Short mmCIF file of C-alpha atoms in Angstrom, two decimals:
data_model
loop_
_atom_site.label_atom_id
_atom_site.label_comp_id
_atom_site.label_asym_id
_atom_site.label_seq_id
_atom_site.Cartn_x
_atom_site.Cartn_y
_atom_site.Cartn_z
CA MET O 1 0.00 0.00 0.00
CA ILE O 2 1.26 3.45 -0.86
CA PHE O 3 0.51 5.89 1.94
CA SER O 4 -0.17 9.57 1.39
CA ASN O 5 1.09 12.39 3.58
CA ASP O 6 -2.32 13.98 4.15
CA LYS O 7 -3.52 11.48 6.81
CA ALA O 8 -1.88 9.47 9.56
CA ILE O 9 -0.88 5.96 8.42
CA TYR O 10 -3.10 4.27 10.99
CA VAL O 11 -6.11 6.24 9.67
CA GLN O 12 -5.29 5.16 6.10
CA MET O 13 -5.01 1.56 7.30
CA ALA O 14 -8.40 1.80 9.02
CA ASP O 15 -9.87 3.32 5.84
CA ARG O 16 -8.45 0.45 3.78
CA LEU O 17 -9.97 -2.15 6.08
CA CYS O 18 -13.29 -0.31 5.84
CA ASP O 19 -12.96 -0.34 2.04
CA GLU O 20 -12.42 -4.10 2.20
CA ILE O 21 -15.54 -4.51 4.35
CA LEU O 22 -17.55 -2.36 1.92
CA ALA O 23 -16.23 -4.42 -1.02
CA GLY O 24 -17.39 -7.63 0.67
CA THR O 25 -13.93 -9.02 1.35
CA TYR O 26 -14.99 -9.35 4.98
CA LYS O 27 -18.64 -9.81 5.94
CA ASP O 28 -20.46 -9.61 9.27
CA ASP O 29 -18.75 -11.77 11.91
CA ASP O 30 -15.89 -12.71 9.54
CA ARG O 31 -12.46 -12.91 11.11
CA ILE O 32 -10.10 -10.26 9.74
CA PRO O 33 -6.30 -10.61 9.60
CA SER O 34 -4.54 -10.31 12.93
CA VAL O 35 -2.82 -7.06 13.79
CA ARG O 36 0.54 -8.62 12.98
CA GLU O 37 -0.69 -10.14 9.71
CA TYR O 38 -2.12 -6.81 8.58
CA ALA O 39 1.05 -4.95 9.61
CA VAL O 40 3.16 -7.37 7.55
CA MET O 41 0.76 -7.16 4.59
CA LEU O 42 1.00 -3.37 4.54
CA GLN O 43 4.64 -3.24 5.61
CA VAL O 44 4.09 -1.04 8.64
CA ASN O 45 5.04 -1.16 12.29
CA THR O 46 2.80 -3.40 14.41
CA ASN O 47 2.07 -0.48 16.77
CA THR O 48 0.61 1.44 13.83
CA ALA O 49 -1.69 -1.49 13.02
CA VAL O 50 -2.70 -1.69 16.69
CA LYS O 51 -3.76 1.97 16.52
CA ALA O 52 -5.85 1.30 13.40
CA TYR O 53 -7.57 -1.71 14.97
CA ASP O 54 -8.17 0.19 18.22
CA GLN O 55 -9.80 3.02 16.26
CA LEU O 56 -12.03 0.61 14.35
CA ALA O 57 -12.99 -1.17 17.57
CA ARG O 58 -13.87 2.17 19.23
CA ASP O 59 -15.99 3.03 16.19
CA GLY O 60 -17.82 -0.31 16.48
CA ILE O 61 -16.61 -1.58 13.09
CA ILE O 62 -14.69 -4.56 14.48
CA TYR O 63 -14.69 -6.43 17.77
CA ASN O 64 -12.19 -8.63 19.55
CA LYS O 65 -12.81 -12.17 20.72
CA ARG O 66 -10.11 -12.79 23.31
CA GLY O 67 -7.72 -15.44 22.01
CA LEU O 68 -9.43 -15.68 18.60
CA GLY O 69 -8.75 -12.32 17.00
CA TYR O 70 -10.77 -9.51 15.48
CA PHE O 71 -14.09 -9.88 13.68
CA VAL O 72 -16.38 -7.62 11.66
CA THR O 73 -19.22 -6.24 13.74
CA PRO O 74 -22.67 -7.09 12.32
CA GLY O 75 -23.96 -4.00 10.52
CA ALA O 76 -20.44 -2.57 10.08
CA CYS O 77 -20.95 -2.05 6.35
CA ARG O 78 -24.05 0.05 6.97
CA GLU O 79 -22.23 2.12 9.63
CA ILE O 80 -19.22 2.70 7.38
CA ARG O 81 -21.48 3.86 4.54
CA LYS O 82 -23.42 6.13 6.87
CA GLY O 83 -20.25 7.76 8.18
CA ARG O 84 -18.68 8.13 4.77
CA LYS O 85 -21.84 9.60 3.25
CA LYS O 86 -21.97 12.15 6.05
CA GLU O 87 -18.29 13.02 5.52
CA PHE O 88 -18.79 13.25 1.75
CA MET O 89 -21.80 15.54 2.06
CA LYS O 90 -20.12 17.86 4.57
CA GLN O 91 -16.55 17.92 3.29
CA LYS O 92 -16.16 16.75 -0.28
CA LEU O 93 -19.40 17.81 -1.94
CA PRO O 94 -19.05 21.54 -1.13
CA GLU O 95 -15.56 21.51 -2.68
CA LEU O 96 -16.91 19.63 -5.71
CA PHE O 97 -19.66 22.24 -6.15
CA ARG O 98 -17.10 25.04 -5.84
CA GLN O 99 -14.96 23.45 -8.56
CA MET O 100 -18.02 22.92 -10.77
CA ARG O 101 -18.87 26.63 -10.52
CA LEU O 102 -15.30 27.64 -11.30
CA LEU O 103 -15.14 25.33 -14.31
CA ASP O 104 -18.68 26.05 -15.47
CA ILE O 105 -19.76 22.42 -15.20
CA ASN O 106 -23.50 22.00 -14.79
CA ILE O 107 -25.36 19.16 -13.14
CA ASP O 108 -26.46 17.77 -16.52
CA ASP O 109 -22.80 17.21 -17.43
CA ILE O 110 -22.35 15.30 -14.20
CA VAL O 111 -25.46 13.18 -14.78
CA LYS O 112 -24.27 12.36 -18.30
CA SER O 113 -20.85 11.32 -17.00
CA TRP O 114 -22.49 9.25 -14.26
CA GLU O 115 -24.65 7.42 -16.79
CA ASN O 116 -21.65 6.79 -19.08
CA SER O 117 -19.63 5.41 -16.18
CA LYS O 118 -22.11 2.57 -15.67
CA ASP O 119 -21.18 0.92 -18.98
#
């Protein structure tokens, strides 16, 4: 994984795991890779992976079964989508609208591009 400089690595790791849950790689109550396995996969320090897992556990996305590992919380996909939609609407959409105004792109252009992207 190539990490960007705009977010902490543990946040990017948590985001990636959420992406994998959204993509169906891990479903409700599925076991996810251990902290060490995930750290090795992404070539990061184990402490960084621990921070990512702790954050996801605090957010209710994953849970720990002592001695067995971490698992996806039932309904995690719905919660991730809800949080990301809220973030998109509050943070990314206003910037998108600003850029559209600057570039004179109207909503019909966006709808057309959206429809073409489905092919």
